[in-house]
Structure formats: C-alpha cells, structure tokens
Coordinates of C-alpha atoms in Angstrom, one line a residue:
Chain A
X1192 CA 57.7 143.8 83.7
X1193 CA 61.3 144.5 82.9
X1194 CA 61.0 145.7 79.7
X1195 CA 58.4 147.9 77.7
X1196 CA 58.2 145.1 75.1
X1197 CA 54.4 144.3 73.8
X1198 CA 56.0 140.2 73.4
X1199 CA 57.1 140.4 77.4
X1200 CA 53.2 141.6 78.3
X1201 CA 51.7 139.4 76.5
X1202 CA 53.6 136.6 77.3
X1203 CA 53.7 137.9 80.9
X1204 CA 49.9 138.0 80.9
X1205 CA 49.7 134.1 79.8
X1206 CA 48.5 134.9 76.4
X1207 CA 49.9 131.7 73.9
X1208 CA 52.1 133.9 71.8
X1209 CA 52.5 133.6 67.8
X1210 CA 55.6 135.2 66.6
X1211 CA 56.7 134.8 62.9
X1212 CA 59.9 136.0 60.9
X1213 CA 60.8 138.3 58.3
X1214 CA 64.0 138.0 55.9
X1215 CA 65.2 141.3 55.2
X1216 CA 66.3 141.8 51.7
X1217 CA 69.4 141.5 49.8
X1218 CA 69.4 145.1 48.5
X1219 CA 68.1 148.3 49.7
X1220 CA 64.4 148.6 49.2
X1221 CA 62.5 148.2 52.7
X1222 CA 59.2 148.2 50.8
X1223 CA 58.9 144.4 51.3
X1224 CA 59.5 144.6 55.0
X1225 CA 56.9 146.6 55.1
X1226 CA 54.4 144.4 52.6
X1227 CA 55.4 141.8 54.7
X1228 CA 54.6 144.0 58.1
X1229 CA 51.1 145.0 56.8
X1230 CA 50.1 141.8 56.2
X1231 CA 51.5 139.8 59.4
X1232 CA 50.7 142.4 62.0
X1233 CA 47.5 141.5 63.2
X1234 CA 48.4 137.6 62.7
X1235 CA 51.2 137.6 64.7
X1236 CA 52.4 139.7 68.2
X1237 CA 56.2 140.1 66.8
X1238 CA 58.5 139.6 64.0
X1239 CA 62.1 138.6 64.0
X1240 CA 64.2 140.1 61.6
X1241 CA 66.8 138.0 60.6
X1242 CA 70.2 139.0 60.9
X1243 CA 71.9 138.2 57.4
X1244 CA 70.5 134.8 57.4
X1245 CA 72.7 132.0 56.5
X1246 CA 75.2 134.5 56.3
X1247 CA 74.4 136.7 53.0
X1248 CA 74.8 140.2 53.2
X1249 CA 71.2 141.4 53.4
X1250 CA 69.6 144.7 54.9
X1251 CA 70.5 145.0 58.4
X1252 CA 68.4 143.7 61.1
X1253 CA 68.2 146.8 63.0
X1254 CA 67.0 148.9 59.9
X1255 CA 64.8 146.5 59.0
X1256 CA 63.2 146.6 62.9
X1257 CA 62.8 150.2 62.1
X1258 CA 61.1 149.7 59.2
X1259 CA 59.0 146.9 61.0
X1260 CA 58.1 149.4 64.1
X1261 CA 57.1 152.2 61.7
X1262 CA 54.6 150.0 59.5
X1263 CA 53.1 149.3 63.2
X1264 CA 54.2 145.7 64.0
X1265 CA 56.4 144.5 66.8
X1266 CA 60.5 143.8 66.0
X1267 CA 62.6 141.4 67.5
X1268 CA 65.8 142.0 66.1
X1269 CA 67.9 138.5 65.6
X1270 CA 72.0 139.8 66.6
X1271 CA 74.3 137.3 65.7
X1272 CA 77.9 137.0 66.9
X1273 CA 79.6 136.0 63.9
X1274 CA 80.0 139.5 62.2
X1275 CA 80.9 142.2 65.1
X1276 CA 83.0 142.0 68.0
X1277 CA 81.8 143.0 71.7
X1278 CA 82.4 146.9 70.7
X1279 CA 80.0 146.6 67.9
X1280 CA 77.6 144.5 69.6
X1281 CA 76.9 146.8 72.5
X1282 CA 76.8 149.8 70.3
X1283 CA 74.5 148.4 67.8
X1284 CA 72.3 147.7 71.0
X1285 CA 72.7 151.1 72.1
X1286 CA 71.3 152.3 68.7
X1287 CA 68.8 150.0 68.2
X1288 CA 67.4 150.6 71.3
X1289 CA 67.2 154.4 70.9
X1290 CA 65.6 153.6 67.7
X1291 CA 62.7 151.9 69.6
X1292 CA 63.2 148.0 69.3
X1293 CA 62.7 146.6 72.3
X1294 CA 63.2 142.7 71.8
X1295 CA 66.8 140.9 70.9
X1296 CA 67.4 137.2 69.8
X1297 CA 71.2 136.8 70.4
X1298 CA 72.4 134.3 68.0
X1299 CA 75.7 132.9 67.3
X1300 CA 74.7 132.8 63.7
X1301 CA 75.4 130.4 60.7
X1302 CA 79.1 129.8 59.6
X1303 CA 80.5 132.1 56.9
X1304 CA 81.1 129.2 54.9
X1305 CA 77.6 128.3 54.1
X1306 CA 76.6 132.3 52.9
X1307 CA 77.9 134.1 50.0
X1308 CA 81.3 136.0 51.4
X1309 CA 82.8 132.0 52.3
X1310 CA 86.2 133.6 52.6
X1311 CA 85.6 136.4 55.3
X1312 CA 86.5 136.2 58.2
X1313 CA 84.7 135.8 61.4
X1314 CA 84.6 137.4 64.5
X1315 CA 83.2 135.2 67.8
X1316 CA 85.0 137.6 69.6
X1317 CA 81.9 136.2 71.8
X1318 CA 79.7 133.6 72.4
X1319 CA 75.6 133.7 72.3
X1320 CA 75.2 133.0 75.4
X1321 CA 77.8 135.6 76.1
X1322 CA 75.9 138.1 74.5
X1323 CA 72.9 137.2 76.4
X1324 CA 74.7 138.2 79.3
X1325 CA 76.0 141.2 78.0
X1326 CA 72.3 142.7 76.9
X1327 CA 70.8 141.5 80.3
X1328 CA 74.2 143.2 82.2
X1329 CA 73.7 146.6 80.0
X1330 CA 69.6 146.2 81.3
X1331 CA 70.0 145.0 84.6
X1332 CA 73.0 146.4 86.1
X1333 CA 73.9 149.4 83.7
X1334 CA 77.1 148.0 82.6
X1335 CA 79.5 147.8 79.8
X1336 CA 80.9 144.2 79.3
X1337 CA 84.2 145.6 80.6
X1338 CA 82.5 146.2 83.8
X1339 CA 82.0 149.6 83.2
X1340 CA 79.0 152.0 84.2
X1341 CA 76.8 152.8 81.8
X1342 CA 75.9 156.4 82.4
X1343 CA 72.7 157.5 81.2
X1344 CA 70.1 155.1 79.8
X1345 CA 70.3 151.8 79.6
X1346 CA 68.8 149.9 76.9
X1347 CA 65.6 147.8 78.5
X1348 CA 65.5 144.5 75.9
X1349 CA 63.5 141.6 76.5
X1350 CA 66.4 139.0 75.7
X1351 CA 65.8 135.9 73.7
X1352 CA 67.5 133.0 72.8
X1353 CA 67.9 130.0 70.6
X1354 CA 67.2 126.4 71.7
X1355 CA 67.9 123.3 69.1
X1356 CA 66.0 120.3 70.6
X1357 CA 67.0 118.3 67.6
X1358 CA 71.2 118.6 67.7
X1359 CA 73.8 116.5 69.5
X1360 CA 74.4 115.5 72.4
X1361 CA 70.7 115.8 73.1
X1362 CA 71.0 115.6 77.1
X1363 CA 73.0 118.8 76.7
X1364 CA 70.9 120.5 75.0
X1365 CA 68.6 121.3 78.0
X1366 CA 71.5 122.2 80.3
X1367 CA 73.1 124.7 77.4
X1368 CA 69.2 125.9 77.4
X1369 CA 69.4 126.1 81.8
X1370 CA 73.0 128.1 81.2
X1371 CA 71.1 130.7 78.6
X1372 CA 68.4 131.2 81.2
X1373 CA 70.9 131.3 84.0
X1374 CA 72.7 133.7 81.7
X1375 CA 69.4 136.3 81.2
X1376 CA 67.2 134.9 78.4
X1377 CA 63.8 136.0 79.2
X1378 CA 62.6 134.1 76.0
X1379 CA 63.6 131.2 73.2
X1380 CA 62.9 130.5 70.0
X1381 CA 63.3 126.6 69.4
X1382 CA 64.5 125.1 66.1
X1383 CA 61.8 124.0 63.8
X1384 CA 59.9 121.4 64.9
X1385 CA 59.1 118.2 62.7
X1386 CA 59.7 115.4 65.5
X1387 CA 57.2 115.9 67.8
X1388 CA 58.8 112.8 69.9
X1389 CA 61.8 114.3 70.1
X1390 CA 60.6 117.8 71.3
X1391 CA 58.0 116.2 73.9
X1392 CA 61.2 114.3 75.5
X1393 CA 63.3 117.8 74.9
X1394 CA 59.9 119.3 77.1
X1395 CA 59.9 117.2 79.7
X1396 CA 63.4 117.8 80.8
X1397 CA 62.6 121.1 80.7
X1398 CA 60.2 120.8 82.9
X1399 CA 61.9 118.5 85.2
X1400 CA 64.7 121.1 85.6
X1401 CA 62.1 124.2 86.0
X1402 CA 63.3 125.9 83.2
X1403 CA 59.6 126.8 81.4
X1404 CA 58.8 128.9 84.9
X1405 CA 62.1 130.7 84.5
X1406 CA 61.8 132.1 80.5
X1407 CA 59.1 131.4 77.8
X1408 CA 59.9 128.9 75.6
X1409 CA 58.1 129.5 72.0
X1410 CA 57.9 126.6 69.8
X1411 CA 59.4 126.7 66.2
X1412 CA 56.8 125.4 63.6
X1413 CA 58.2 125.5 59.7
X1414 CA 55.0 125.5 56.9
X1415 CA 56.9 123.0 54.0
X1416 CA 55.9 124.2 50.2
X1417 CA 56.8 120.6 48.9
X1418 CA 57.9 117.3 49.4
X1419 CA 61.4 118.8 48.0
X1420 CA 61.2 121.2 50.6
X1421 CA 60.8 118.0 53.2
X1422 CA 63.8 116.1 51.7
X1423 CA 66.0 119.0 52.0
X1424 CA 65.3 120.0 55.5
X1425 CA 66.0 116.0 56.3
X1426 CA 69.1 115.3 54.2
X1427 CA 70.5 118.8 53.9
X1428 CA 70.1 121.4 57.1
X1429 CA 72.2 120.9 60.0
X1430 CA 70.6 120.6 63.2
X1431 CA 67.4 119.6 62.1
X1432 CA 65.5 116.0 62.1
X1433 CA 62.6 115.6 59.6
X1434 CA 60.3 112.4 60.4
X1435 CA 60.0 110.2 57.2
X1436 CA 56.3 110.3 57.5
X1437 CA 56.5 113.8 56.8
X1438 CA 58.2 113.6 53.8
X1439 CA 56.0 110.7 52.9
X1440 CA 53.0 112.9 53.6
X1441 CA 54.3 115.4 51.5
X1442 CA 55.1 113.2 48.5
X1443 CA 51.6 112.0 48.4
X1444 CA 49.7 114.9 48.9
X1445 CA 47.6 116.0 45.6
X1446 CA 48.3 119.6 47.0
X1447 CA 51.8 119.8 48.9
X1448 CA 51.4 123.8 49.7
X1449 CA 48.1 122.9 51.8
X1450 CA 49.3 119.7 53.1
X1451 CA 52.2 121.8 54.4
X1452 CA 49.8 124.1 55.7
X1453 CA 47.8 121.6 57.0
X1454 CA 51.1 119.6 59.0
X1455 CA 51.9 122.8 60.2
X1456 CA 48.3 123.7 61.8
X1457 CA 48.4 120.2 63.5
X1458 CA 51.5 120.9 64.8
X1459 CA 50.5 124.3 66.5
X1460 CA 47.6 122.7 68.0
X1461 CA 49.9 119.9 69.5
X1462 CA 52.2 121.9 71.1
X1463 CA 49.6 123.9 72.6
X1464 CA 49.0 121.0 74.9
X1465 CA 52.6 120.8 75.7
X1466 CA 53.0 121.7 79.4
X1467 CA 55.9 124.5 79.1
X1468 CA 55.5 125.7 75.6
X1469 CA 54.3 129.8 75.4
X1470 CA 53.7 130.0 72.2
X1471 CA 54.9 128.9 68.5
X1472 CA 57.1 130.9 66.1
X1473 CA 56.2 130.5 62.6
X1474 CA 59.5 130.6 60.2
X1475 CA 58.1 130.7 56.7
X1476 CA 60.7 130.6 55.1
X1477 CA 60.2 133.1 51.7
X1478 CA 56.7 132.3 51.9
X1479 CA 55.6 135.0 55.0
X1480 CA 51.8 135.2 53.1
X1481 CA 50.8 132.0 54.4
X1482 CA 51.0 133.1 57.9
X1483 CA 47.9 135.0 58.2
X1484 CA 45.8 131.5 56.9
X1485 CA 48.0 129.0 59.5
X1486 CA 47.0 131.4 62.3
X1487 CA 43.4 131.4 61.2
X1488 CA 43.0 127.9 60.9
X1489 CA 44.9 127.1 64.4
X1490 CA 42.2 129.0 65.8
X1491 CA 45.2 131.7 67.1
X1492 CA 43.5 134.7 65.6
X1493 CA 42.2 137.4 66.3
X1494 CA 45.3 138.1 68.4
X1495 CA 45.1 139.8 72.3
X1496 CA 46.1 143.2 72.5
X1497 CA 48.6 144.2 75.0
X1498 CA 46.8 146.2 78.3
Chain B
X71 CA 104.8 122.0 66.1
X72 CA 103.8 124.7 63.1
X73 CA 103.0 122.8 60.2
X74 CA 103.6 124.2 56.8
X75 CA 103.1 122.9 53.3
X76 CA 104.2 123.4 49.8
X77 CA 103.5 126.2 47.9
X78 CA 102.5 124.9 43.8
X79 CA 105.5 124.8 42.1
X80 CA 104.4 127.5 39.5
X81 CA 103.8 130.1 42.3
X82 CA 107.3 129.2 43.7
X83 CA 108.6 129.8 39.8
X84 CA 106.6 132.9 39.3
X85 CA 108.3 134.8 42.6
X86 CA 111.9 134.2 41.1
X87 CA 110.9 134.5 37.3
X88 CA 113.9 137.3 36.9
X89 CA 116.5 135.3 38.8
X90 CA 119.1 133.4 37.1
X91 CA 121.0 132.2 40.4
X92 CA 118.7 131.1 43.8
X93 CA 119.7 130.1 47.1
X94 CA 117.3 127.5 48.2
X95 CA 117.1 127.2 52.2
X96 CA 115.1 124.3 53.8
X97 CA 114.8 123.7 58.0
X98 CA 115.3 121.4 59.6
X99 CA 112.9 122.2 62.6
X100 CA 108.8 121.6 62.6
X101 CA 109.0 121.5 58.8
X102 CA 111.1 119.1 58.5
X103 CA 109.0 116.9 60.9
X104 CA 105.9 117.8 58.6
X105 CA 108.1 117.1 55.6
X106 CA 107.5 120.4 53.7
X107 CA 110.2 122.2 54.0
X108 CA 113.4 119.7 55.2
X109 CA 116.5 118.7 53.4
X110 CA 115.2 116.2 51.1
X111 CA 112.4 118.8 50.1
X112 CA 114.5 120.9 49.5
X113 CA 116.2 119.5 47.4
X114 CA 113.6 118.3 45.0
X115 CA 111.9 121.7 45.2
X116 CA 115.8 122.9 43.6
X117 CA 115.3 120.4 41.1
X118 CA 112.1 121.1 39.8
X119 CA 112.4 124.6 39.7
X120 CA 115.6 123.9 37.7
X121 CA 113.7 121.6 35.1
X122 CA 110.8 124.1 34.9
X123 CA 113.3 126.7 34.0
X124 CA 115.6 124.4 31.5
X125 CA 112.3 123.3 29.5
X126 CA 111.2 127.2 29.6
X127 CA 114.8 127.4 27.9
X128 CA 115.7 129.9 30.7
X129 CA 118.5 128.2 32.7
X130 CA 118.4 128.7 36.9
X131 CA 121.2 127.8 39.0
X132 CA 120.6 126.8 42.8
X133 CA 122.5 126.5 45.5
X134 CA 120.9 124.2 48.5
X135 CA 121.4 124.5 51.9
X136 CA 119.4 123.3 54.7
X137 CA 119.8 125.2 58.4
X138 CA 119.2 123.5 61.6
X139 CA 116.7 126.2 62.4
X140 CA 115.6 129.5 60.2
X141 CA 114.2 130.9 63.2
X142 CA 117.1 131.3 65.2
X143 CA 119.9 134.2 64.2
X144 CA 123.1 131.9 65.3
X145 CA 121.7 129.3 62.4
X146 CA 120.6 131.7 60.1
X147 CA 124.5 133.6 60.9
X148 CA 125.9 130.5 58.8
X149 CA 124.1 131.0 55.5
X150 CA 126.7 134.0 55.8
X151 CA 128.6 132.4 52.8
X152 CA 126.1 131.4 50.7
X153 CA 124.7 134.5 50.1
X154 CA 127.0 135.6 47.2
X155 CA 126.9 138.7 44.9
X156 CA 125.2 137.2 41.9
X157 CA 122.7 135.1 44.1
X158 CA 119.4 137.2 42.9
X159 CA 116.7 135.6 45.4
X160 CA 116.2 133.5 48.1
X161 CA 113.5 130.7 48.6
X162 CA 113.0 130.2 51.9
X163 CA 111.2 126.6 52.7
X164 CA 110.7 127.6 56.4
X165 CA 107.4 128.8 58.0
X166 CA 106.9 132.1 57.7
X167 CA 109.2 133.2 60.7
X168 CA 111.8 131.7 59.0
X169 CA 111.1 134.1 55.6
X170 CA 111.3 136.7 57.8
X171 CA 114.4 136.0 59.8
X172 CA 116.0 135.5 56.3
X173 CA 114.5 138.8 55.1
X174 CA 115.7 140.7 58.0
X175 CA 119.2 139.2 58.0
X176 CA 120.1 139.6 53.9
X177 CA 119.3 142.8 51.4
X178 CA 118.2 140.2 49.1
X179 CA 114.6 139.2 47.7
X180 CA 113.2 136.1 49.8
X181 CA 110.5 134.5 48.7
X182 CA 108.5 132.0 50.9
X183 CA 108.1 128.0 49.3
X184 CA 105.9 127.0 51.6
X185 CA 102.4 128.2 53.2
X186 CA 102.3 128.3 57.0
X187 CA 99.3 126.5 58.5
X188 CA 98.8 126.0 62.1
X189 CA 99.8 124.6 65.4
X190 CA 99.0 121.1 65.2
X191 CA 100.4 117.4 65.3
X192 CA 100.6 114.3 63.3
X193 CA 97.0 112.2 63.8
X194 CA 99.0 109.7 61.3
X195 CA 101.7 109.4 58.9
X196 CA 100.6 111.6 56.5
X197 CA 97.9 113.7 58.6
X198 CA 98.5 116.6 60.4
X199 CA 95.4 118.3 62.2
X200 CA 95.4 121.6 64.2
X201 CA 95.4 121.6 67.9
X202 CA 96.1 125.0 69.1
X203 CA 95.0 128.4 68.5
X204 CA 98.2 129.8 70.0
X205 CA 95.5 132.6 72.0
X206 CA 98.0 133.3 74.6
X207 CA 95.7 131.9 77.6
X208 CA 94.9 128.3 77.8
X209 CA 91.8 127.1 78.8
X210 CA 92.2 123.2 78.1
X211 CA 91.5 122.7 82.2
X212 CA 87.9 123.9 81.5
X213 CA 87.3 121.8 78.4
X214 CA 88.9 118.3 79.3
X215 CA 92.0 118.9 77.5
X216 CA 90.1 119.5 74.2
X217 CA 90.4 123.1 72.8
X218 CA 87.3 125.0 71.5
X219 CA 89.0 128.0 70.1
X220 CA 90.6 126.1 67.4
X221 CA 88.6 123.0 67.0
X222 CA 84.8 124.7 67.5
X223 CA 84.1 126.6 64.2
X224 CA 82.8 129.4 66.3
X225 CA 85.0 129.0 69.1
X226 CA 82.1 128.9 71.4
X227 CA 83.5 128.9 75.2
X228 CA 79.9 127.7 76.4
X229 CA 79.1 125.1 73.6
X230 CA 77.5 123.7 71.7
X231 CA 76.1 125.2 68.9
X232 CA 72.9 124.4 67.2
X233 CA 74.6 122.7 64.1
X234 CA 75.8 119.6 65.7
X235 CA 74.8 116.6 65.1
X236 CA 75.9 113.1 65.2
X237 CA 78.9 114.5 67.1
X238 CA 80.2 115.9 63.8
X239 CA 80.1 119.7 62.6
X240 CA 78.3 121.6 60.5
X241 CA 80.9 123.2 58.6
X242 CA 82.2 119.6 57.6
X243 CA 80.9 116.2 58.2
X244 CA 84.6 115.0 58.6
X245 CA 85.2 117.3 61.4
X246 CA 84.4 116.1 65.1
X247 CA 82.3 119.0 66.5
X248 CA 84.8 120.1 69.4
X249 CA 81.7 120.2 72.1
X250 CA 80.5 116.6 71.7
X251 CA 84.2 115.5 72.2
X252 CA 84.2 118.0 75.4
X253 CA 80.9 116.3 76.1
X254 CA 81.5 113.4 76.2
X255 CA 85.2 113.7 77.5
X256 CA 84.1 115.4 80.8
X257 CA 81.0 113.1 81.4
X258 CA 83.3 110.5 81.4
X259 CA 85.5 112.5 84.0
X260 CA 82.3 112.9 86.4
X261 CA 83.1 116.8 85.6
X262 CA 79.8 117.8 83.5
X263 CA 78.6 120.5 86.3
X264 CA 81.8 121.9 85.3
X265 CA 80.5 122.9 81.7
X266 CA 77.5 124.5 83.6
X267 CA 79.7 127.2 84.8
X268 CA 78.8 130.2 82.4
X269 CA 82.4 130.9 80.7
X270 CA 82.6 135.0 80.5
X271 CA 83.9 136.6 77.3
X272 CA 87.4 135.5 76.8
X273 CA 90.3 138.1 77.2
X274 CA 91.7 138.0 73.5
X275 CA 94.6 140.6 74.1
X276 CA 96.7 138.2 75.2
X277 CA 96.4 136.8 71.3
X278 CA 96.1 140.0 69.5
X279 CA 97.5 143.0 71.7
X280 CA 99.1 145.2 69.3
X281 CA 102.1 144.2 67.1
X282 CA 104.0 141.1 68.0
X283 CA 103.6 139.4 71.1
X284 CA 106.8 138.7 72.8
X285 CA 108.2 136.1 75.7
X286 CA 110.9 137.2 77.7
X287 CA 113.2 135.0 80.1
X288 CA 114.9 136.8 82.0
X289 CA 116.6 134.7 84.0
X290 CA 118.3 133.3 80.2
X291 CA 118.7 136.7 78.9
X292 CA 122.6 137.5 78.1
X293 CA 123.0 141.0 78.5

C-alpha cells in the first residue's frame, strides 16, 4: 500500500470498485454535497469532485472533498491544469492533503472557451501527465517539481488519471495511457463508455502492453435521461462516440429514464467480464440519485468494506 | 513574420477624435507582407479617416508617410520632419513594437491602427495562420517540426488530449488538433517511440522572465 486511501485497499484487495461523481455547486452552499454524500456513500467506495467542470466557476474541488470526507464518504479530488500554474498546483496538494483527501485525478481540464469566463486566460503552465508526475515525485521521492526536497511530510495520494478510449488517433491512445502509468498513475478513470466495440479493442491493447497489471483501470459508464440526452452526447461532446442503436433504444423506449438505467446496468455487467477493467465509475451527470438503484440492480451492492 | 490587422475604422477615429492634423505612419516590414499596415494601407486608412471626419463636418488633415521599418530607430530617425508643431497625433499602422518605437521617439499622442496578432505565415493568399509561440526554447525536434505550444489549445508537451477527434480540435472543428498532425508526422518518420519519452514541465522563463526579454550580439554591437 502506498497510500492510506480506502479506493487503493480495496482495489488492492481485488474488490471490483464502483466510484461515482459529484458536481460541486455554482455558489456557496455545500449542503448538496453533502445530500449527495449521504445518499451515495454506501453505493459507491469514492466520489470525484469535479474540478469547475466544463470550466464554470463552481465550489472548489478541494472544499468540496472536505465536505465529502466529513459527511463520511470517500473524495477523489479531480485537479485540472488549466486554472493554476505548478506553484499553485503543488500547494493546493499540500493543503488538500492536510485536510485529509487522499485520492487525486490530475486532469488537463475542458478549454475555457466551452465554460462561462470564455475570455480568461489559461494557464497549462503543465501538462496532466505532468502533474501526474509531480504528485507521485512529492509522494515518492519528497520533492518539489523544481527538484527540491520536501521537508517534512509529504502528501501520500493515490494518483489517478484520465484515459479517452473513444478520441483520435486511437492507437495512441493506449501509449499516452502506458506514458500516464509510466508517469505514476496508480488508477484511471476512462471516458464514458457507449461503444462497447470500441472499448473491448481499447482493452485488449491494454492488455497486450501489460498496462491493467501496472494501474487499475475503472470503466466510465454514463446513465442517459433521454433520447435528447443520447443525441447530444453523439452530435455534441467532444471525445465521445455514441452507437446509433443507443439513441435508437432511447427514442423508442416508453420510459427513457429506466431504459437509461437499464443500458447502463447492461453495460456494468459487460465490462465486468472485461479482462483488465477494476471497476466502473458512474458519472451521472446532475442526476447523482439514480446511483444507489444502478448499483442495486448490477448486483454491486452492498459494497466491501476496507480491512 | 508578426502579423497584424486593422483596427475598425471607428476605433481608429475615436483615438484621434480632438486632433485636427495626423501623421499617419505605415511599414513596410511584416505588415506590409500581411497587408495591414503598408503603404497602400496606409493610405486608404488616411482617406477614410478624412471622409469620416468631413461627413462629421469636422475637417482632419493627414500627412502619410510610410518607413522602411518602425522598429528600427535609424528609420524611425527620418520621420524627424514630419513631426511638426501643429501635428496633434500620430497613427501608427505598425505592430505594436512599432507604436512604441514611435511613442518613445516623439512627445506626441500615438495611437496604434492596427491589432498585433501572432507569429505566423501565409497558408494562402489571404490566410495567415500562427506558427510560433515565440517561448524562447524551441522544441520542434521533439514534435516533427509541428509546434504544440501554439497549435495545441492546451499546449500539452505529452499529447493528446481527450477532445480530439477526427484529427480536428475541440475548441474548433476547423482547427487541426496539433497532436494528430505530430502523430501522424513522426509515425511516418519511424520516430513514434520518440513521443513515448515523458516531456518534463517546460522551462517558461525563457518566455516570460521578468520585463522584456532581450538578444544581444556582441560580436555586432558598436560601442
């Protein structure tokens, strides 16, 4: 175990993991966090808090993480790139650490232009997978990104990463996923999944090149609300391949909330029998209540506790 | 070379509003080439802020000149004559080193025409795209001669990121994502293991180190 993190034991200890997401708000209030915290903990074994998604200013991910960790479930705070330099970074690791998260998702995060400041100005001072590098180097050899010694303690995180299966060039893909291991990702989060194809040939590479043995890869699953839903993921989100027959399952569903559900069950219990995958990470998308009932009915629950 | 490009002609007319004489100063380096800011240019820009003024029944007199360069002081030395008593502003149709040479050189009020955009070339007659992000290091070896600080939205140094697809970026469908071109650019080299080679955090002070940067020759240097 490198890490005191409940996601590294269990994941460690072979458990099939179920990790789902939490969007902080767009004001001040953390009572939603915690709502949202009290119903997902015993559904899921952590939560990622995003880190002002899509780029809108919303309550900070580390906050939030506090808020998660005192309603009693698990943080995994997402740290994106786009709004602090390396100074920032490693200081807002430093805090976050001291204030008891233990999990980091390292994120270049979306452009500026898509969010609702489309004039600011960016930082990618760094990369992600420069940041990965920089957590693990803080963790593993108690040093500063500028080489130097960190004296006192070091901030322990289990370091995660983001893997898109369904951009271009797809043969890529699974060697920028090999250079995020190589670079200290101890865990990724995939993109959502809706072409099952697509991910199984993603898998097999990854598997070809050993990468599942070297970091846990959890598989993103996306519950759809509606066949609008469907279309916009497929026409509209960058990075991301819809299947037609979904959105054709969606349109003719009498109710397209459970069909959703129901795609998304189907979906969990598919990738469970993909060689590699350690366990699923449900993005609800503004709809976080329908977790508890997709882990139910993928048979995921009651979840293990961590020895 | 930089390119530039005109300013609206009503922003131009609002920064001299209170001037009744104007010396208008084109180049005749990089904007030139980008046709912004060379002779011709400047001319019309003369003219029409001459019109604007006339139908606004507030007459403007111009005087035109066009410098070989606005950026060196032995070109910007021969405007010398033109600047006269009763000429109340300058328009500069230069990039903005030029405005500033001007500034520096004249106790006058200099006004910049144009709007300085990048380091780029001409993709064709008409098109000018940015190629350079001027960061002080060059990395182009690494990348196949294709630059990701200036044409990766995020100017990832280990690439891609998850928003390509179909080669093209996510910010803009009409923009090539820089990593698919790198891709593809050093497969076809028989240099992909290169682009496994984790790049570390780039050193950015030699773009941004406090105040301007400078380049000195000694070996040209006069004195």
């Amino acid at each position: 175990m490198k890490t005191e993190s409940k996601l590294e034991k269990l994941l460690s200890q072979g458990h099939f993991v179920v990790s789902g997401e939490i969007g902080p708000p767009k004001h001040a209030n953390p009572e939603g966090i915690q709502k949202h915290t009290a119903l997902l903990k015993d559904y899921v074994d952590a939560m990622n808090l995003t880190d002002n998604q899509t780029a809108i200013v919303r309550l900070s991910s580390i906050a939030a993480g506090v808020h998660v960790l005192q309603a009693g479930g698990e943080p995994i705070i997402q740290m994106t790139v786009r709004d602090r330099n390396r100074i920032a970074l490693q200081s807002d690791l430093l805090g976050a650490y001291s204030l008891g998260m233990r999990n980091v998702l390292c994120l270049s995060g979306d452009h500026q232009s898509f969010g609702n400041h489309p004039t600011a100005k960016n930082v990618h001072d760094v990369d992600s997978l420069q940041l990965i590098k920089i957590v693990k180097d803080l963790r593993d050899e108690k040093k500063f990104a500028c080489g130097e010694e960190l004296k006192g303690n070091e901030p322990r995180f289990f370091i995660g990463a983001a893997a898109n299966p369904f951009a271009d060039p797809f043969e890529f893909r699974v060697l920028r996923l090999e250079k995020k291991i190589n670079a200290g990702a101890d865990f990724i989060q995939t993109q959502c999944i809706f072409d099952m194809e697509r991910f199984e040939r993603f898998m097999a590479m990854v598997r070809e090149r050993g990468l599942h043995k070297k970091a846990h890869i959890i598989a993103g699953v996306m519950p759809l609300k509606s066949a609008k839903a469907a279309k916009y993921m497929q026409q509209s989100v960058a990075g991301m391949i819809v299947p037609d027959e979904i959105v054709s399952r969606m349109e003719k569903a009498a109710d397209p909330r459970a069909e959703g559900v129901a795609i998304c069950v189907e979906q969990i219990k598919h990738l469970q029998t993909i060689e590699g995958v350690a366990g699923v990470h449900i993005m609800a998308v503004m709809w976080e209540e329908i977790i508890p009932t997709i882990v139910k009915e993928a048979g995921l629950y009651p979840r293990p506790k961590a020895e | 070379m930089i390119i530039a490009e005109s300013k609206p002609l009503a922003e131009v007319a609002g920064l001299i509003q209170g001037a009744r004489k104007v010396l208008v100063v084109g180049c005749g380096g990089c904007v030139t080439v980008c046709l912004a800011g060379g002779e011709k240019e400047t001319g019309i820009l003369a003219a029409a802020l001459r019109l604007l003024r006339q139908k606004e029944g507030n007459p403007l007199e111009t005087v035109e000149v066009t410098l070989t360069r606005q950026c060196d002081p032995e070109y910007v030395d021969m405007l010398e004559k033109y600047v006269t008593d009763d000429v109340e502003a300058i328009v500069s149709l230069a990039c903005g080193v030029g405005v500033q040479f001007l500034a520096e050189r004249y106790n006058k009020w200099v006004v910049p025409a144009l709007n300085t955009k990048f380091a780029g070339g001409t993709v064709e007659h008409g098109v000018w795209e940015e190629r350079c992000g001027l960061c002080g290091e060059c990395i182009l070896y690494k990348t196949g001669g294709i630059c990701p600080i200036i044409r990766c939205s995020k100017s990832i140094l280990n690439g891609p990121c998850g928003g390509s697809q179909n080669g093209k970026c996510e910010v803009n469908p009409e923009t090539p994502c820089a990593w698919q071109l790198i891709y593809d650019r050093m497969q076809a080299l028989g240099k992909l293991d290169l682009l496994m080679e984790i790049q570390p955090p780039k050193d950015w002070s030699k773009s941004r180190d406090g105040g301007p940067r400078k380049v000195v020759r000694e070996d040209v240097r006069l004195a």
